[in-house]
Short mmCIF file of C-alpha atoms and ligand atoms in Angstrom, two decimals:
data_model
loop_
_atom_site.label_atom_id
_atom_site.label_comp_id
_atom_site.label_asym_id
_atom_site.label_seq_id
_atom_site.Cartn_x
_atom_site.Cartn_y
_atom_site.Cartn_z
CA MET A 1 35.27 -6.74 37.85
CA GLN A 2 37.23 -5.74 34.79
CA MET A 3 34.26 -6.45 32.52
CA SER A 4 31.92 -4.24 34.49
CA PHE A 5 34.47 -1.42 34.40
CA GLU A 6 34.65 -1.68 30.60
CA LEU A 7 30.89 -1.69 30.43
CA SER A 8 30.46 1.44 32.51
CA ALA A 9 33.20 3.18 30.53
CA ALA A 10 31.32 2.38 27.34
CA ILE A 11 28.11 3.76 28.79
CA ALA A 12 29.89 6.92 29.90
CA LEU A 13 31.31 7.40 26.39
CA THR A 14 27.90 6.92 24.83
CA LEU A 15 26.36 9.43 27.21
CA ALA A 16 29.08 11.96 26.48
CA ALA A 17 28.56 11.54 22.73
CA SER A 18 24.81 12.05 22.98
CA MET A 19 25.28 15.17 25.10
CA VAL A 20 27.63 16.63 22.51
CA ARG A 21 25.07 15.90 19.77
CA ALA A 22 22.29 17.56 21.73
CA GLU A 23 24.28 20.75 22.10
CA SER A 24 25.50 21.03 18.48
CA PRO A 25 23.20 22.08 15.66
CA ALA A 26 21.43 18.98 14.33
CA VAL A 27 22.22 17.96 10.75
CA TYR A 28 19.18 16.88 8.77
CA ASP A 29 19.13 15.43 5.29
CA VAL A 30 16.60 17.82 3.77
CA TRP A 31 15.27 21.17 4.97
CA ILE A 32 12.43 22.61 2.92
CA ARG A 33 12.00 26.24 3.97
CA ASN A 34 9.09 28.68 3.89
CA GLY A 35 6.74 26.60 1.77
CA THR A 36 2.95 26.64 1.82
CA VAL A 37 2.34 23.29 3.47
CA VAL A 38 -0.86 21.44 2.60
CA ASP A 39 -0.50 18.44 4.87
CA GLY A 40 -2.91 15.95 3.25
CA THR A 41 -5.37 15.77 6.16
CA GLY A 42 -7.73 18.36 4.68
CA ASN A 43 -6.63 20.93 7.28
CA ALA A 44 -5.98 24.50 6.18
CA ARG A 45 -2.61 25.27 4.62
CA THR A 46 0.16 26.77 6.77
CA GLN A 47 3.49 28.49 6.16
CA ALA A 48 6.00 26.02 7.53
CA ASP A 49 9.34 24.32 7.17
CA VAL A 50 9.73 20.57 6.71
CA LEU A 51 12.71 18.60 8.05
CA VAL A 52 13.59 15.17 6.74
CA SER A 53 16.04 12.71 8.24
CA GLY A 54 16.67 9.44 6.43
CA ASP A 55 13.34 8.25 5.03
CA GLN A 56 11.24 10.10 7.61
CA ILE A 57 9.69 13.48 8.15
CA VAL A 58 10.91 14.65 11.54
CA LEU A 59 9.27 18.06 11.80
CA VAL A 60 6.64 20.18 10.08
CA GLY A 61 6.35 23.67 11.52
CA PRO A 62 8.41 26.67 12.48
CA VAL A 63 12.10 26.01 13.11
CA ASP A 64 14.81 27.94 14.91
CA ALA A 65 16.93 28.56 11.79
CA GLY A 66 20.11 29.31 13.77
CA LYS A 67 20.07 25.81 15.28
CA ILE A 68 19.40 23.82 12.13
CA LYS A 69 21.82 22.43 9.59
CA ALA A 70 20.89 20.31 6.60
CA LYS A 71 22.75 18.57 3.79
CA ARG A 72 20.20 19.90 1.31
CA MET A 73 18.33 23.16 1.74
CA VAL A 74 15.44 24.06 -0.50
CA ASP A 75 13.75 27.45 -0.63
CA ALA A 76 10.06 26.74 -1.25
CA ARG A 77 8.74 30.30 -0.85
CA GLY A 78 5.62 30.67 -3.01
CA LYS A 79 5.48 26.90 -3.61
CA TRP A 80 3.09 24.24 -2.36
CA VAL A 81 4.63 21.48 -0.28
CA VAL A 82 2.29 18.48 -0.29
CA PRO A 83 2.48 14.72 0.40
CA GLY A 84 3.35 12.43 -2.52
CA PHE A 85 0.17 11.31 -4.28
CA ILE A 86 -1.20 7.78 -3.91
CA ASP A 87 -2.77 6.20 -7.00
CA THR A 88 -5.21 3.57 -5.74
CA HIS A 89 -5.79 1.98 -9.16
CA ALA A 90 -2.94 1.44 -11.60
CA HIS A 91 -1.74 -1.26 -13.96
CA GLY A 92 1.60 -2.50 -15.25
CA ASP A 93 4.60 -4.62 -14.33
CA ALA A 94 6.75 -2.67 -11.88
CA THR A 95 9.56 -5.24 -12.15
CA GLU A 96 10.04 -4.56 -15.87
CA GLN A 97 8.31 -1.30 -16.83
CA SER A 98 9.17 2.30 -16.04
CA PHE A 99 6.64 4.21 -13.92
CA VAL A 100 8.21 7.59 -14.71
CA SER A 101 4.94 8.90 -16.22
CA PHE A 102 3.28 8.23 -12.85
CA LEU A 103 6.11 9.75 -10.81
CA ALA A 104 6.20 12.85 -13.03
CA GLN A 105 2.61 13.74 -12.05
CA GLY A 106 3.49 13.55 -8.35
CA ILE A 107 2.50 9.93 -7.70
CA THR A 108 4.84 8.31 -5.20
CA THR A 109 2.77 5.15 -4.54
CA VAL A 110 0.70 2.99 -6.91
CA VAL A 111 -1.68 0.15 -6.04
CA LEU A 112 -1.38 -2.71 -8.55
CA GLY A 113 -3.09 -6.12 -8.78
CA GLN A 114 -6.33 -4.57 -10.02
CA ASP A 115 -9.47 -5.65 -11.87
CA GLY A 116 -9.09 -9.30 -10.85
CA GLY A 117 -5.50 -9.69 -12.07
CA SER A 118 -2.67 -10.08 -9.53
CA MET A 119 0.42 -7.94 -10.01
CA SER A 120 2.43 -9.15 -13.00
CA TYR A 121 6.08 -10.17 -12.87
CA PRO A 122 8.13 -12.79 -14.71
CA GLY A 123 6.87 -16.25 -13.74
CA ASP A 124 3.73 -14.96 -12.06
CA ASP A 125 1.62 -17.93 -13.20
CA LYS A 126 3.73 -20.33 -11.14
CA LEU A 127 5.50 -18.40 -8.40
CA PRO A 128 4.07 -16.95 -5.18
CA LEU A 129 3.32 -13.22 -5.00
CA SER A 130 6.20 -12.80 -2.53
CA THR A 131 8.63 -13.56 -5.39
CA GLY A 132 7.35 -10.59 -7.42
CA MET A 133 7.47 -8.44 -4.32
CA SER A 134 11.13 -9.26 -3.67
CA LEU A 135 11.90 -8.58 -7.32
CA ILE A 136 10.58 -5.02 -6.94
CA ASP A 137 12.71 -4.58 -3.82
CA GLN A 138 15.79 -5.87 -5.68
CA ARG A 139 15.34 -3.86 -8.87
CA GLY A 140 13.82 -0.73 -7.31
CA SER A 141 11.00 1.27 -8.77
CA GLU A 142 10.36 4.96 -9.42
CA VAL A 143 7.34 4.74 -7.10
CA ASN A 144 6.35 2.70 -4.06
CA VAL A 145 4.21 -0.28 -4.98
CA ALA A 146 1.34 -1.78 -2.99
CA THR A 147 -0.66 -4.67 -4.39
CA LEU A 148 -3.88 -6.60 -4.14
CA THR A 149 -4.50 -10.22 -5.04
CA GLY A 150 -6.57 -10.71 -8.20
CA HIS A 151 -9.69 -12.85 -8.00
CA GLY A 152 -9.34 -13.86 -11.67
CA THR A 153 -5.75 -14.93 -11.04
CA LEU A 154 -6.89 -17.05 -8.06
CA ARG A 155 -9.50 -18.67 -10.31
CA ASP A 156 -6.94 -19.40 -13.03
CA LEU A 157 -4.43 -20.86 -10.56
CA ALA A 158 -7.14 -23.09 -9.04
CA GLY A 159 -8.06 -24.40 -12.50
CA ILE A 160 -11.62 -23.04 -12.44
CA GLY A 161 -11.45 -21.09 -15.68
CA ASN A 162 -14.87 -19.88 -16.76
CA ALA A 163 -16.94 -22.37 -14.74
CA PRO A 164 -19.63 -20.62 -12.68
CA VAL A 165 -19.17 -22.58 -9.45
CA PRO A 166 -15.82 -23.81 -8.09
CA THR A 167 -15.61 -27.19 -6.39
CA ALA A 168 -15.00 -27.25 -2.63
CA GLY A 169 -11.37 -28.12 -3.32
CA GLN A 170 -10.95 -25.29 -5.80
CA LEU A 171 -12.53 -22.79 -3.41
CA GLN A 172 -10.17 -23.94 -0.66
CA ALA A 173 -7.20 -23.58 -3.02
CA MET A 174 -8.26 -19.97 -3.77
CA LYS A 175 -8.61 -19.18 -0.06
CA ASP A 176 -5.20 -20.69 0.75
CA ARG A 177 -3.48 -18.68 -1.96
CA LEU A 178 -5.28 -15.49 -0.93
CA LEU A 179 -4.23 -15.90 2.70
CA ALA A 180 -0.65 -16.70 1.70
CA ASP A 181 -0.59 -13.52 -0.41
CA MET A 182 -1.97 -11.45 2.46
CA GLN A 183 0.64 -12.89 4.80
CA SER A 184 3.25 -11.75 2.27
CA GLY A 185 1.82 -8.23 2.37
CA SER A 186 -1.04 -8.10 -0.16
CA PHE A 187 -3.56 -5.45 0.89
CA GLY A 188 -6.57 -7.58 -0.04
CA LEU A 189 -8.54 -8.71 -3.06
CA SER A 190 -9.53 -7.20 -6.41
CA PHE A 191 -12.47 -8.24 -8.53
CA GLY A 192 -12.83 -7.73 -12.28
CA LEU A 193 -16.46 -8.73 -12.65
CA GLU A 194 -16.82 -7.32 -16.16
CA TYR A 195 -13.99 -9.52 -17.45
CA ALA A 196 -13.39 -13.23 -17.83
CA PRO A 197 -13.08 -15.20 -15.65
CA GLY A 198 -14.48 -12.96 -12.87
CA ARG A 199 -17.74 -12.34 -14.70
CA TYR A 200 -18.66 -16.01 -14.38
CA SER A 201 -18.40 -15.96 -10.57
CA GLN A 202 -21.39 -15.86 -8.26
CA ILE A 203 -21.97 -14.12 -4.97
CA ALA A 204 -21.31 -17.19 -2.75
CA GLU A 205 -17.77 -17.45 -4.12
CA GLN A 206 -17.23 -13.69 -3.91
CA LYS A 207 -18.34 -13.69 -0.28
CA ALA A 208 -16.23 -16.72 0.65
CA LEU A 209 -13.13 -14.84 -0.50
CA GLY A 210 -14.16 -11.28 0.29
CA ASP A 211 -15.36 -12.05 3.82
CA LEU A 212 -12.02 -13.77 4.48
CA VAL A 213 -10.24 -10.56 3.47
CA GLY A 214 -12.51 -8.65 5.86
CA GLN A 215 -11.68 -11.04 8.73
CA HIS A 216 -7.99 -10.27 8.18
CA GLY A 217 -8.47 -6.50 7.99
CA GLY A 218 -7.88 -6.15 4.25
CA ILE A 219 -9.72 -4.26 1.51
CA VAL A 220 -11.83 -5.55 -1.40
CA MET A 221 -11.62 -3.36 -4.50
CA SER A 222 -13.96 -4.10 -7.39
CA HIS A 223 -14.27 -3.30 -11.05
CA LEU A 224 -18.03 -3.73 -10.89
CA ARG A 225 -20.01 -6.23 -12.93
CA SER A 226 -21.42 -3.30 -14.91
CA GLU A 227 -20.92 0.46 -15.06
CA ASP A 228 -23.87 0.95 -17.42
CA PHE A 229 -26.38 3.57 -16.30
CA ASP A 230 -29.16 1.01 -15.88
CA LYS A 231 -27.11 -1.72 -14.19
CA ILE A 232 -24.65 0.02 -11.87
CA GLY A 233 -27.06 0.07 -8.89
CA GLY A 234 -27.37 -3.72 -8.94
CA ALA A 235 -23.61 -4.08 -9.40
CA ILE A 236 -22.95 -1.96 -6.30
CA ASP A 237 -25.48 -4.02 -4.31
CA GLU A 238 -23.47 -7.11 -5.25
CA LEU A 239 -20.27 -5.57 -3.83
CA LEU A 240 -22.00 -4.34 -0.66
CA GLN A 241 -22.88 -7.92 0.28
CA ILE A 242 -19.24 -8.58 1.10
CA ASP A 243 -18.31 -8.22 4.78
CA ALA A 244 -15.14 -6.18 4.42
CA HIS A 245 -14.00 -2.65 3.65
CA VAL A 246 -15.23 -2.40 0.06
CA HIS A 247 -14.03 0.01 -2.60
CA VAL A 248 -15.52 0.80 -6.01
CA SER A 249 -12.80 1.11 -8.63
CA HIS A 250 -12.81 3.90 -11.26
CA LEU A 251 -16.32 5.10 -10.45
CA LYS A 252 -18.20 6.07 -13.62
CA ILE A 253 -21.57 5.79 -15.29
CA VAL A 254 -21.35 4.60 -18.87
CA ALA A 255 -23.64 6.80 -20.95
CA GLY A 256 -24.73 8.65 -17.81
CA GLN A 257 -25.80 12.21 -18.60
CA ARG A 258 -27.24 13.94 -15.54
CA ALA A 259 -25.86 14.82 -12.11
CA ALA A 260 -28.89 13.14 -10.54
CA GLU A 261 -27.62 9.78 -11.80
CA ALA A 262 -24.34 10.32 -9.92
CA ASP A 263 -26.25 11.40 -6.83
CA ALA A 264 -28.25 8.17 -6.88
CA VAL A 265 -25.02 6.11 -6.87
CA LEU A 266 -23.43 8.29 -4.18
CA GLY A 267 -26.62 7.98 -2.10
CA GLN A 268 -26.40 4.21 -2.32
CA LEU A 269 -22.79 4.29 -1.00
CA GLU A 270 -23.73 6.83 1.69
CA ARG A 271 -26.61 4.66 2.98
CA ALA A 272 -24.24 1.69 3.36
CA ARG A 273 -21.84 3.94 5.29
CA ALA A 274 -24.66 5.11 7.54
CA GLN A 275 -25.20 1.44 8.42
CA GLY A 276 -21.61 1.20 9.57
CA LYS A 277 -19.96 -0.19 6.46
CA TRP A 278 -16.59 1.14 5.32
CA VAL A 279 -17.12 2.08 1.67
CA THR A 280 -14.69 4.05 -0.48
CA ALA A 281 -14.14 4.60 -4.22
CA ASP A 282 -11.74 6.10 -6.73
CA VAL A 283 -12.20 8.00 -9.99
CA TYR A 284 -10.01 9.36 -12.80
CA PRO A 285 -10.62 12.78 -14.36
CA TYR A 286 -11.17 11.90 -18.03
CA LEU A 287 -14.36 11.33 -20.00
CA ALA A 288 -13.02 8.40 -21.99
CA SER A 289 -12.11 4.93 -20.83
CA ALA A 290 -9.49 2.77 -22.54
CA SER A 291 -11.43 -0.07 -24.03
CA SER A 292 -11.94 -2.72 -26.66
CA LEU A 293 -14.80 -3.67 -28.92
CA HIS A 294 -15.45 -6.75 -26.73
CA PHE A 295 -17.69 -4.61 -24.56
CA LEU A 296 -20.05 -4.19 -27.50
CA TYR A 297 -20.48 -7.86 -28.35
CA PRO A 298 -23.56 -9.85 -27.31
CA GLU A 299 -23.12 -12.74 -24.84
CA TRP A 300 -23.22 -15.26 -27.71
CA ALA A 301 -20.29 -13.56 -29.47
CA LYS A 302 -17.95 -13.02 -26.50
CA GLY A 303 -14.60 -14.78 -26.90
CA ARG A 304 -12.74 -15.10 -30.21
CA GLU A 305 -14.21 -18.46 -31.19
CA ALA A 306 -17.81 -17.53 -30.43
CA TYR A 307 -17.30 -14.23 -32.26
CA GLU A 308 -16.06 -15.94 -35.41
CA VAL A 309 -18.97 -18.36 -35.38
CA ALA A 310 -21.37 -15.43 -34.92
CA VAL A 311 -19.87 -13.56 -37.90
CA LYS A 312 -20.41 -16.63 -40.10
CA GLN A 313 -23.78 -17.79 -38.86
CA ARG A 314 -25.62 -14.82 -37.31
CA ARG A 315 -24.12 -11.83 -39.13
CA ALA A 316 -27.32 -9.74 -39.55
CA GLU A 317 -28.19 -10.23 -35.87
CA LEU A 318 -24.64 -9.33 -34.81
CA GLU A 319 -24.68 -6.15 -36.92
CA ALA A 320 -27.99 -5.07 -35.40
CA HIS A 321 -26.67 -5.71 -31.90
CA LEU A 322 -23.46 -3.73 -32.55
CA ARG A 323 -25.43 -0.75 -33.89
CA LYS A 324 -27.75 -0.79 -30.87
CA ARG A 325 -24.86 -1.01 -28.37
CA VAL A 326 -22.82 1.72 -30.07
CA GLU A 327 -25.86 4.04 -30.18
CA GLU A 328 -26.51 3.38 -26.45
CA ARG A 329 -22.89 4.33 -25.74
CA ASN A 330 -22.83 7.78 -27.35
CA GLY A 331 -22.51 6.66 -31.01
CA ALA A 332 -19.64 5.92 -33.41
CA GLN A 333 -18.09 9.37 -32.90
CA ALA A 334 -17.47 8.34 -29.26
CA ILE A 335 -14.97 5.62 -30.26
CA LEU A 336 -11.47 6.92 -30.98
CA PHE A 337 -8.78 4.54 -32.25
CA VAL A 338 -5.57 5.07 -30.29
CA GLY A 339 -3.54 2.29 -31.94
CA GLY A 340 -3.53 0.38 -35.23
CA PRO A 341 -3.88 1.67 -38.80
CA HIS A 342 -6.72 4.07 -37.94
CA ALA A 343 -5.00 5.68 -34.93
CA GLY A 344 -6.23 9.22 -34.33
CA LYS A 345 -9.57 8.66 -36.08
CA ARG A 346 -13.05 8.08 -34.73
CA LEU A 347 -15.06 5.04 -35.80
CA SER A 348 -17.52 7.46 -37.48
CA GLU A 349 -14.67 8.95 -39.55
CA VAL A 350 -13.32 5.54 -40.59
CA ALA A 351 -16.85 4.51 -41.66
CA ALA A 352 -17.23 7.71 -43.72
CA GLU A 353 -13.88 7.10 -45.44
CA LEU A 354 -14.75 3.50 -46.24
CA LYS A 355 -18.27 4.50 -47.28
CA LYS A 356 -20.11 1.84 -45.31
CA PRO A 357 -22.06 1.56 -42.06
CA TYR A 358 -19.84 1.43 -38.99
CA GLU A 359 -21.14 -1.95 -37.84
CA LYS A 360 -19.85 -3.46 -41.10
CA VAL A 361 -16.54 -1.63 -40.67
CA MET A 362 -16.21 -3.14 -37.18
CA ILE A 363 -16.61 -6.64 -38.55
CA ASP A 364 -14.83 -6.37 -41.95
CA ASP A 365 -12.08 -3.82 -41.35
CA ILE A 366 -11.34 -3.65 -37.64
CA GLY A 367 -11.70 -7.24 -36.51
CA TYR A 368 -12.08 -9.04 -33.21
CA GLY A 369 -11.64 -6.64 -30.27
CA GLY A 370 -9.82 -4.13 -32.47
CA PRO A 371 -6.65 -2.13 -31.70
CA ALA A 372 -6.53 0.14 -28.62
CA GLN A 373 -9.47 2.52 -28.40
CA ALA A 374 -10.76 5.34 -26.25
CA HIS A 375 -14.49 5.25 -25.63
CA PHE A 376 -15.97 8.64 -24.70
CA LEU A 377 -18.69 7.32 -22.43
CA MET A 378 -18.81 9.78 -19.59
CA ALA A 379 -20.27 13.22 -18.95
CA ASP A 380 -18.78 16.06 -16.86
CA ALA A 381 -22.10 16.52 -15.07
CA VAL A 382 -21.79 13.00 -13.65
CA GLN A 383 -18.03 12.60 -13.24
CA ASP A 384 -17.50 15.98 -11.53
CA ARG A 385 -19.95 14.89 -8.83
CA PHE A 386 -17.91 11.72 -8.25
CA ILE A 387 -14.62 13.61 -8.17
CA TYR A 388 -15.94 15.99 -5.52
CA ALA A 389 -17.75 13.40 -3.35
CA ASP A 390 -16.73 12.37 0.18
CA GLN A 391 -14.67 9.18 0.48
CA VAL A 392 -13.82 9.24 -3.22
CA MET A 393 -10.11 9.45 -4.03
CA ILE A 394 -8.26 10.04 -7.27
CA CYS A 395 -6.70 7.29 -9.38
CA THR A 396 -5.22 7.01 -12.88
CA ASP A 397 -6.42 3.54 -13.98
CA GLY A 398 -3.34 4.01 -16.16
CA ALA A 399 -0.55 1.76 -17.31
CA PRO A 400 2.95 2.59 -18.53
CA GLY A 401 2.78 3.35 -22.27
CA SER A 402 -0.99 2.84 -22.45
CA GLY A 403 -1.75 5.64 -24.94
CA HIS A 404 -4.34 7.11 -22.55
CA PRO A 405 -3.29 10.52 -21.19
CA ARG A 406 -4.51 9.55 -17.70
CA SER A 407 -1.26 7.58 -17.22
CA ALA A 408 0.69 10.86 -17.26
CA GLY A 409 -1.82 13.58 -16.46
CA SER A 410 -4.54 12.64 -13.94
CA PHE A 411 -3.29 14.13 -10.67
CA ILE A 412 -2.04 17.44 -12.01
CA LYS A 413 -5.24 17.69 -14.08
CA ILE A 414 -7.20 17.65 -10.80
CA LEU A 415 -5.11 20.52 -9.41
CA GLU A 416 -5.31 22.43 -12.69
CA GLU A 417 -9.01 22.00 -13.40
CA PHE A 418 -10.57 21.61 -9.96
CA VAL A 419 -8.41 23.94 -7.88
CA GLY A 420 -7.27 26.31 -10.65
CA PRO A 421 -8.75 29.64 -11.77
CA ALA A 422 -12.39 28.46 -11.56
CA PRO A 423 -12.18 26.25 -8.46
CA LYS A 424 -14.63 23.41 -7.94
CA MET A 425 -13.00 22.40 -4.65
CA SER A 426 -10.41 23.70 -2.19
CA LEU A 427 -6.74 22.87 -2.59
CA GLU A 428 -6.86 21.18 0.82
CA ARG A 429 -9.73 18.90 -0.22
CA ALA A 430 -8.05 17.98 -3.51
CA VAL A 431 -4.73 17.15 -1.82
CA TYR A 432 -6.57 15.09 0.83
CA LYS A 433 -8.25 13.06 -1.94
CA MET A 434 -4.86 12.37 -3.51
CA SER A 435 -2.82 11.57 -0.37
CA GLY A 436 -4.35 11.44 3.12
CA LEU A 437 -7.57 9.68 2.12
CA PRO A 438 -5.93 6.88 0.13
CA ALA A 439 -3.30 6.48 2.89
CA GLN A 440 -6.09 6.04 5.44
CA THR A 441 -7.89 3.65 3.08
CA LEU A 442 -4.83 1.42 2.83
CA GLY A 443 -3.36 1.98 6.31
CA LEU A 444 -0.08 3.50 5.08
CA ASP A 445 2.42 5.49 7.16
CA ARG A 446 2.70 8.09 4.38
CA GLY A 447 0.32 10.44 2.57
CA VAL A 448 0.33 13.03 5.38
CA LEU A 449 3.03 15.60 6.13
CA ALA A 450 3.68 15.05 9.84
CA ALA A 451 6.55 13.96 12.05
CA GLY A 452 7.02 10.19 11.95
CA GLN A 453 5.55 9.72 8.48
CA LYS A 454 7.61 8.42 5.57
CA ALA A 455 9.05 11.29 3.56
CA ASP A 456 7.18 11.09 0.25
CA LEU A 457 6.61 14.72 -0.68
CA LEU A 458 6.27 17.14 -3.55
CA ILE A 459 7.19 20.74 -4.18
CA LEU A 460 4.75 22.23 -6.70
CA ASP A 461 4.79 25.60 -8.43
CA PRO A 462 1.14 26.75 -8.36
CA ASP A 463 1.68 29.36 -11.10
CA ASN A 464 2.95 26.82 -13.57
CA LEU A 465 0.87 23.66 -13.03
CA HIS A 466 -0.28 22.15 -16.31
CA SER A 467 -1.19 18.58 -17.11
CA ARG A 468 0.09 18.37 -20.67
CA ALA A 469 -0.64 14.78 -21.71
CA SER A 470 -3.19 14.49 -24.53
CA TRP A 471 -4.56 11.79 -26.83
CA THR A 472 -1.90 12.61 -29.42
CA GLU A 473 0.94 13.09 -26.91
CA SER A 474 -0.09 10.79 -24.11
CA THR A 475 3.21 10.70 -22.23
CA LEU A 476 3.97 14.46 -22.03
CA ARG A 477 5.06 15.23 -18.49
CA PRO A 478 3.23 17.96 -16.58
CA SER A 479 4.84 21.30 -15.81
CA GLY A 480 4.99 22.84 -12.36
CA VAL A 481 6.30 19.76 -10.55
CA ASP A 482 9.55 21.19 -9.15
CA ALA A 483 10.74 18.31 -6.98
CA ILE A 484 9.62 14.91 -5.74
CA TYR A 485 11.03 13.07 -2.75
CA VAL A 486 10.41 9.34 -2.38
CA ASN A 487 11.38 7.80 0.97
CA GLY A 488 13.40 10.92 1.72
CA ARG A 489 15.43 10.80 -1.50
CA LEU A 490 15.24 13.32 -4.34
CA ALA A 491 13.60 11.22 -7.08
CA TYR A 492 12.56 13.89 -9.61
CA GLU A 493 13.68 17.43 -10.26
CA ARG A 494 12.78 19.97 -12.96
CA GLY A 495 11.14 17.50 -15.30
CA GLU A 496 13.64 14.65 -14.98
CA PRO A 497 13.73 11.49 -12.83
CA ALA A 498 16.71 11.26 -10.49
CA GLY A 499 16.60 7.68 -9.18
CA LYS A 500 14.50 4.69 -8.20
CA PHE A 501 13.76 5.07 -4.50
CA GLY A 502 10.35 3.37 -4.37
CA ARG A 503 9.80 0.28 -2.24
CA MET A 504 7.44 -2.64 -2.15
CA LEU A 505 4.90 -1.72 0.53
CA LYS A 506 3.41 -4.47 2.62
CA ARG A 507 0.19 -4.45 4.54
CA THR A 508 0.71 -4.32 8.28
CA GLN A 509 -0.45 -7.63 9.73
CA GLN A 510 -3.52 -7.66 11.94
ZN1 ZN B 1 -10.96 -1.69 -14.21
#
């Protein structure tokens, strides 16, 4: 009797408290007023307020100002309020490196574990992926982190190395690890088919793993076997054989020149979509890739040992091959050294200074692989088509401290060059490609400004947006990024980071 009296008293108290709350003005954490809201869905911009409570957006729309109270009020008149950007292809170790250069360009989520290599963290060659994931949760990160499982890492862990065909036991070991990773929250699988050991794998192995990802609702992202103008079609066909949502990483055509070449690739992806396949891609807005001289070596000189043997025994043949490959890839003026003693100079300039042909310079003076280089392999006519295309989102392909300006400039560069004074696409389309589309691709509860979504959002000053990173100053932060909220917390303001509020994101189980 007594107990039930206490119980009903408690209920009465709770009811009274909730009635009082309903009648008083609500207190929200953040109230962004009068901004131009571009919500990330592609829908037309609206003038609206945004209310945030905890880590969630609770309202986007008109508010009754007299009834609202907030701990932080921001006047966003004349500013764009957009979802935090999602970078679907990034590199680096989020447990040990700073991702401020990503955050500063409006990125609030990165997808790691790319190009066949699982996300790195201390002990990653022995420990399960879940250990690295907890480490990010413990240490915090400037940005949210999602990750894939790397096919090359699976191969290494299963002891396959560079063998073309795994044994049944090795294949099973790869599948077990992949499934364990996905149960821990990995979003799927990444291939790096232009790198060792991925390049040695064959389609049966790729399908065994990729189809498994498809059965569990994950995504397969691939650095294709080749991005060369005459081989990319075949490389895309290889990826399309996998029964899963497939995604082409950093879409480009090496030495592509004409828009028609891009249209052929886009047509190939579109035809697969018309047959019911889910096919997406990402692209970064620079004409140079970060690279190494390895890409220029013939098959018989790939790997340090083979290369050294080739220099000794087949030097004339190697020189001829290097010259042919460099000429195919826009010539020696297209290779810019970003690190090492020749930093800031093109291969053509170094050859002129040393007064010898560049292929001899590569062998005698630069050495195996060389220091970091930028290879100017792309053309605007081709890349602009990719950037505009349906189902293609924006990425950086960057890494902290990489020396490539894409790691600090990509997303604001899109707004500056594609939406700016001579627009090549609408603001709404650009924002969709940087937030809503990648969120849909990964199944995230962020990337769109709507009630119930996680509060990753940006306040941008459209009159002042400049992507300032360059080849000589690759980490310069952009201007015009007024404020960044990550999971509802103010993470960046007026050019400076304000805290690590990013989380490890985990794929929702299916
Ligand atoms: Zn790649």
